[in-house]
Amino acid sequence: MDVVSPELNSLLPDEIMDTESIAMEEELPAEHLAAPPQSEPEPLQVPMETELPEIVSLCPATTSMKMTSTDAQCSTSSGTQLLLAPSNLISGTTTSAKTTGPAVTQNLPKIPSVTVPANHQLIINKLSGTPAVVSKSPGAAVLKPEGQKLLVAGLSKTGQPIMLALPHTWNKPATTQGTGDVKAQPTQIKLMTTVGKPVIAVSSGSQLMGSSTTLQAQQLKTLQFTKKAAVSTAGPMITKLIITKALNNKGLSSPASVAPVVTGRVVTQSTPVTPPRNITFGETISTVPQNTSGNSKVAISPLKSPSKLTVVSVASQSPNSPQKSVTLPLSVALGQQILTVQQSAATSPAKAGTSQSTAQTVKPVQTVGGVGTSQFKTIIPLTTPPNVQQIQVPGSRFHYVRLVTATTGSSTAQSSGSTNTNPSIHPAKPVMMNAAVRMSVPIVSAQTIKQVVPKPLTSAAQVVTTSQTPQRLIMPATHLPQIQPNLTSLPPGTVLAPAHGSGNMGYAVLPAPYVTQIPQPAFVTLTSSSTFSTATPIQTQARLSLNGQLQFTLSEFNLSSHRYCDCFANGEFCNNCNCVNCFNNLDHESERLKAIKACLDRNPVAFKPKIGKGKEGESDRRHSKGCNCKKSGCLKNYCECYEAKIMCSSMCKCMGCKNFEESPERKTLMHLADAAEVRVLQQTAAKTKLSSQISDLLTRTTPAITSGGGKGFLELKRSPEFAADSPCRYGDMAVQSFSGFSIDLSVSSRSPVAKSGTK
DNA sequence: GAGTTTGAAACT
DNA sequence: CAGTTTCAAACTC
């Protein structure tokens, strides 16, 4: 690893907090996404295209070490995923670093490699001789030398940690061995330092992952980690993780919408530090060096709105039996996100660090990213009562709630469920999925989370539906043997999608309103497979097929279509769609239930994502069923394969197929399509720029601009200094619509200002 | 926007 | 499982 001296750092003060340039470097094409880690035995399907989030994560690599530093801080642009090794580990690789404690200088682990997958995740590996990050953080196991690199140097003489954010093009192997010449490419290096704070120090064995929703790539979030010296190596340590949105955060949304969520691990308690807009949280972890203390994974929705946040924590772990870790991987799939949660019981109560509503005490988190092309934001809340928090994202179509784990008596989950003692369960092995899944889980009390057998959604499950915005409850139907026994531990209200069959992956998509508003007698029994036996009959609100797919049909929805309504197929209620006489709403729940049941009986795979992960050795994506084209040559959008921009496979039954790799027709079309896309992008960029200029012009030239009461409107008012009857260039501007990229200014006839249309 | 083509899903 | 029907989306003009 390269060593960045403090001198170098001091010479480049302007580089600090240079978020824009960093953000630019983060822009990676989708094809640069990281491949699944090799440690993953069997990648799961990627049901849908995913708009990938980026991760800021902190991942300690050591198993036991002393932390004498009191504060640690790192800054990174949002969206950049970082896996940071412990400070001592870092310092051991830097010549200029000053260790903060005597224990730190001993047995300094080396960082053999710094690899960055394409998802901008920086992974600093330890030596192979030590318990690697990989073993504890499968998500960090992706060591694909792509993407942006970030080197974390140790403490300087002034105590400033130095982090080098390297462009993704800077992936020479030498850099991973500490022999790279930093100065050789000065323009590609971003230095981020913390002022007056020691370098990031992550407690041993803990896995931290900080993540935050990102509204814009330019957002900068500061992660502050506070550690206190442990009494002994085996003693508790304090780790405080703070994520602070930088002041230059360009996010325009409310705090709830951005709600940076960071996970961390705190051995005991942390001193609350609650600067404005900071989120401080801590978590109690086991002090057993080899104890991974479970892993908690929560994926933040990487969907369109980065503000969407889903936090789920399930399972608990006996503090004294790390190998019996009853981690409950809760994998959720919506085709775009996968959420995996493994959470351990805390040996001591965790303590939230801030009084802010967004403050969270979190469990150790590790990313499940790095699998496939997915990128994850992993968050684990370790909330104190109230154990339920709802995340409301203004403007979002979805509501999210957090499932939190009780901080006390967490060991009951392990002992209560006989299925949890399945030896096949890997203690800390997270369930890795290669697709992100959005998951909205009904709010459940902490105690109910531990219950082995899900109950019908009655009083136990407290689902909050505050608006007509559909909620989704999506659970994985993937065949995941390691988590299957733990599925019985899902909290009441959770819709289970029992894995069944081999490779027949499905997803249970259940709108939350559907869950919450169904009368109890209307429950649809969750069909359990033979391998998914439970002592108690499981009831939930949707009937699931054997492969775990929740299905809906419109046959009883008085719709004249044999096809599924898109809204329905997505597990949503129809809203502002073109459905006629639609029954896919809350007013027709009984009919909807019938439709679901009928559909499940008829076709268990109707809602299965058509484009999924191909078999091993095949291309990443392929049509699950294959097309059946006859006339289009599979080169028109009639063909589902072509429409999905994938080539036809052996599954297809098409005739005259031209949608294969070497097809000249296909290549020609692709070239044309690419060219067209480039043009569209250029035009869009031009429009955006022009609109921005116009808007800026209006702002600067208009005497007064006040936001109108309506949404997305600008009200242009006459400035007081202009008399009502005086000639005024802008005097007759009325309220104009300001929608999207278009600004249409209507100017009165006596103000012959040229209209500006950007469309 | 209307008409045509197409193929997936439902149906038999 | 194969053939037929239906119909919304894609496509063309």
PDB file of N, CA and C in Angstrom, chain A residues 453-486:
ATOM      1  N   VAL A 453     -42.322 -18.815  15.008  1.00  0.00           N
ATOM      2  CA  VAL A 453     -43.381 -19.048  14.040  1.00  0.00           C
ATOM      3  C   VAL A 453     -44.118 -17.755  13.782  1.00  0.00           C
ATOM      4  N   PRO A 454     -44.153 -17.391  12.588  1.00  0.00           N
ATOM      5  CA  PRO A 454     -44.909 -16.178  12.274  1.00  0.00           C
ATOM      6  C   PRO A 454     -46.380 -16.370  12.562  1.00  0.00           C
ATOM      7  N   LYS A 455     -46.914 -15.358  13.004  1.00  0.00           N
ATOM      8  CA  LYS A 455     -48.337 -15.397  13.310  1.00  0.00           C
ATOM      9  C   LYS A 455     -49.102 -14.640  12.244  1.00  0.00           C
ATOM     10  N   PRO A 456     -50.360 -14.869  12.267  1.00  0.00           N
ATOM     11  CA  PRO A 456     -51.182 -14.030  11.377  1.00  0.00           C
ATOM     12  C   PRO A 456     -51.073 -12.587  11.796  1.00  0.00           C
ATOM     13  N   LEU A 457     -51.233 -11.812  10.849  1.00  0.00           N
ATOM     14  CA  LEU A 457     -51.117 -10.390  11.136  1.00  0.00           C
ATOM     15  C   LEU A 457     -52.301  -9.933  11.951  1.00  0.00           C
ATOM     16  N   THR A 458     -52.094  -9.907  13.172  1.00  0.00           N
ATOM     17  CA  THR A 458     -53.165  -9.385  14.013  1.00  0.00           C
ATOM     18  C   THR A 458     -52.607  -8.230  14.798  1.00  0.00           C
ATOM     19  N   SER A 459     -52.695  -8.385  16.065  1.00  0.00           N
ATOM     20  CA  SER A 459     -52.171  -7.300  16.863  1.00  0.00           C
ATOM     21  C   SER A 459     -50.667  -7.368  16.989  1.00  0.00           C
ATOM     22  N   ALA A 460     -50.143  -8.514  16.753  1.00  0.00           N
ATOM     23  CA  ALA A 460     -48.704  -8.634  16.930  1.00  0.00           C
ATOM     24  C   ALA A 460     -47.960  -7.787  15.920  1.00  0.00           C
ATOM     25  N   ALA A 461     -48.423  -7.846  14.775  1.00  0.00           N
ATOM     26  CA  ALA A 461     -47.751  -7.066  13.750  1.00  0.00           C
ATOM     27  C   ALA A 461     -48.382  -5.696  13.676  1.00  0.00           C
ATOM     28  N   GLN A 462     -47.582  -4.768  13.746  1.00  0.00           N
ATOM     29  CA  GLN A 462     -48.060  -3.404  13.701  1.00  0.00           C
ATOM     30  C   GLN A 462     -47.601  -2.797  12.382  1.00  0.00           C
ATOM     31  N   VAL A 463     -48.424  -2.968  11.477  1.00  0.00           N
ATOM     32  CA  VAL A 463     -48.072  -2.441  10.174  1.00  0.00           C
ATOM     33  C   VAL A 463     -48.616  -1.042  10.069  1.00  0.00           C
ATOM     34  N   VAL A 464     -47.807  -0.221   9.658  1.00  0.00           N
ATOM     35  CA  VAL A 464     -48.192   1.173   9.546  1.00  0.00           C
ATOM     36  C   VAL A 464     -48.389   1.510   8.090  1.00  0.00           C
ATOM     37  N   THR A 465     -49.556   1.821   7.806  1.00  0.00           N
ATOM     38  CA  THR A 465     -49.821   2.325   6.470  1.00  0.00           C
ATOM     39  C   THR A 465     -50.437   3.689   6.648  1.00  0.00           C
ATOM     40  N   THR A 466     -49.710   4.633   6.293  1.00  0.00           N
ATOM     41  CA  THR A 466     -50.147   5.982   6.569  1.00  0.00           C
ATOM     42  C   THR A 466     -50.734   6.662   5.362  1.00  0.00           C
ATOM     43  N   SER A 467     -50.646   6.057   4.284  1.00  0.00           N
ATOM     44  CA  SER A 467     -51.184   6.725   3.120  1.00  0.00           C
ATOM     45  C   SER A 467     -51.548   5.668   2.103  1.00  0.00           C
ATOM     46  N   GLN A 468     -51.940   6.130   1.008  1.00  0.00           N
ATOM     47  CA  GLN A 468     -52.282   5.212  -0.057  1.00  0.00           C
ATOM     48  C   GLN A 468     -51.056   4.716  -0.789  1.00  0.00           C
ATOM     49  N   THR A 469     -49.981   5.265  -0.411  1.00  0.00           N
ATOM     50  CA  THR A 469     -48.771   4.794  -1.054  1.00  0.00           C
ATOM     51  C   THR A 469     -48.579   3.319  -0.755  1.00  0.00           C
ATOM     52  N   PRO A 470     -48.408   2.554  -1.756  1.00  0.00           N
ATOM     53  CA  PRO A 470     -48.328   1.118  -1.513  1.00  0.00           C
ATOM     54  C   PRO A 470     -47.053   0.755  -0.792  1.00  0.00           C
ATOM     55  N   GLN A 471     -47.214  -0.147   0.077  1.00  0.00           N
ATOM     56  CA  GLN A 471     -46.049  -0.724   0.711  1.00  0.00           C
ATOM     57  C   GLN A 471     -45.843  -2.109   0.159  1.00  0.00           C
ATOM     58  N   ARG A 472     -44.655  -2.458   0.201  1.00  0.00           N
ATOM     59  CA  ARG A 472     -44.343  -3.781  -0.304  1.00  0.00           C
ATOM     60  C   ARG A 472     -43.704  -4.608   0.781  1.00  0.00           C
ATOM     61  N   LEU A 473     -44.149  -5.763   0.799  1.00  0.00           N
ATOM     62  CA  LEU A 473     -43.480  -6.724   1.662  1.00  0.00           C
ATOM     63  C   LEU A 473     -42.993  -7.832   0.762  1.00  0.00           C
ATOM     64  N   ILE A 474     -41.760  -7.907   0.672  1.00  0.00           N
ATOM     65  CA  ILE A 474     -41.179  -8.821  -0.285  1.00  0.00           C
ATOM     66  C   ILE A 474     -40.217  -9.729   0.443  1.00  0.00           C
ATOM     67  N   MET A 475     -40.426 -10.931   0.275  1.00  0.00           N
ATOM     68  CA  MET A 475     -39.547 -11.873   0.927  1.00  0.00           C
ATOM     69  C   MET A 475     -38.971 -12.802  -0.115  1.00  0.00           C
ATOM     70  N   PRO A 476     -37.857 -13.311   0.168  1.00  0.00           N
ATOM     71  CA  PRO A 476     -37.203 -14.153  -0.823  1.00  0.00           C
ATOM     72  C   PRO A 476     -37.841 -15.518  -0.886  1.00  0.00           C
ATOM     73  N   ALA A 477     -37.946 -15.958  -2.043  1.00  0.00           N
ATOM     74  CA  ALA A 477     -38.402 -17.317  -2.243  1.00  0.00           C
ATOM     75  C   ALA A 477     -37.274 -18.189  -2.725  1.00  0.00           C
ATOM     76  N   THR A 478     -36.118 -17.657  -2.642  1.00  0.00           N
ATOM     77  CA  THR A 478     -34.978 -18.367  -3.172  1.00  0.00           C
ATOM     78  C   THR A 478     -34.631 -19.556  -2.301  1.00  0.00           C
ATOM     79  N   HIS A 479     -34.146 -20.501  -2.959  1.00  0.00           N
ATOM     80  CA  HIS A 479     -33.712 -21.683  -2.242  1.00  0.00           C
ATOM     81  C   HIS A 479     -32.451 -21.356  -1.488  1.00  0.00           C
ATOM     82  N   LEU A 480     -32.593 -21.141  -0.264  1.00  0.00           N
ATOM     83  CA  LEU A 480     -31.454 -20.780   0.557  1.00  0.00           C
ATOM     84  C   LEU A 480     -31.437 -21.705   1.760  1.00  0.00           C
ATOM     85  N   PRO A 481     -30.779 -22.777   1.611  1.00  0.00           N
ATOM     86  CA  PRO A 481     -30.829 -23.765   2.689  1.00  0.00           C
ATOM     87  C   PRO A 481     -30.352 -23.203   4.016  1.00  0.00           C
ATOM     88  N   GLN A 482     -29.403 -22.342   3.953  1.00  0.00           N
ATOM     89  CA  GLN A 482     -28.851 -21.901   5.211  1.00  0.00           C
ATOM     90  C   GLN A 482     -29.799 -21.002   5.966  1.00  0.00           C
ATOM     91  N   ILE A 483     -30.752 -20.492   5.282  1.00  0.00           N
ATOM     92  CA  ILE A 483     -31.666 -19.621   5.994  1.00  0.00           C
ATOM     93  C   ILE A 483     -33.044 -20.222   6.087  1.00  0.00           C
ATOM     94  N   GLN A 484     -33.216 -21.276   5.448  1.00  0.00           N
ATOM     95  CA  GLN A 484     -34.546 -21.824   5.448  1.00  0.00           C
ATOM     96  C   GLN A 484     -35.043 -22.139   6.854  1.00  0.00           C
ATOM     97  N   PRO A 485     -34.251 -22.764   7.656  1.00  0.00           N
ATOM     98  CA  PRO A 485     -34.770 -23.039   8.994  1.00  0.00           C
ATOM     99  C   PRO A 485     -35.118 -21.776   9.741  1.00  0.00           C
ATOM    100  N   ASN A 486     -34.445 -20.761   9.440  1.00  0.00           N
ATOM    101  CA  ASN A 486     -34.686 -19.528  10.165  1.00  0.00           C
ATOM    102  C   ASN A 486     -35.874 -18.758   9.634  1.00  0.00           C
TER     103      ASN A 486
END
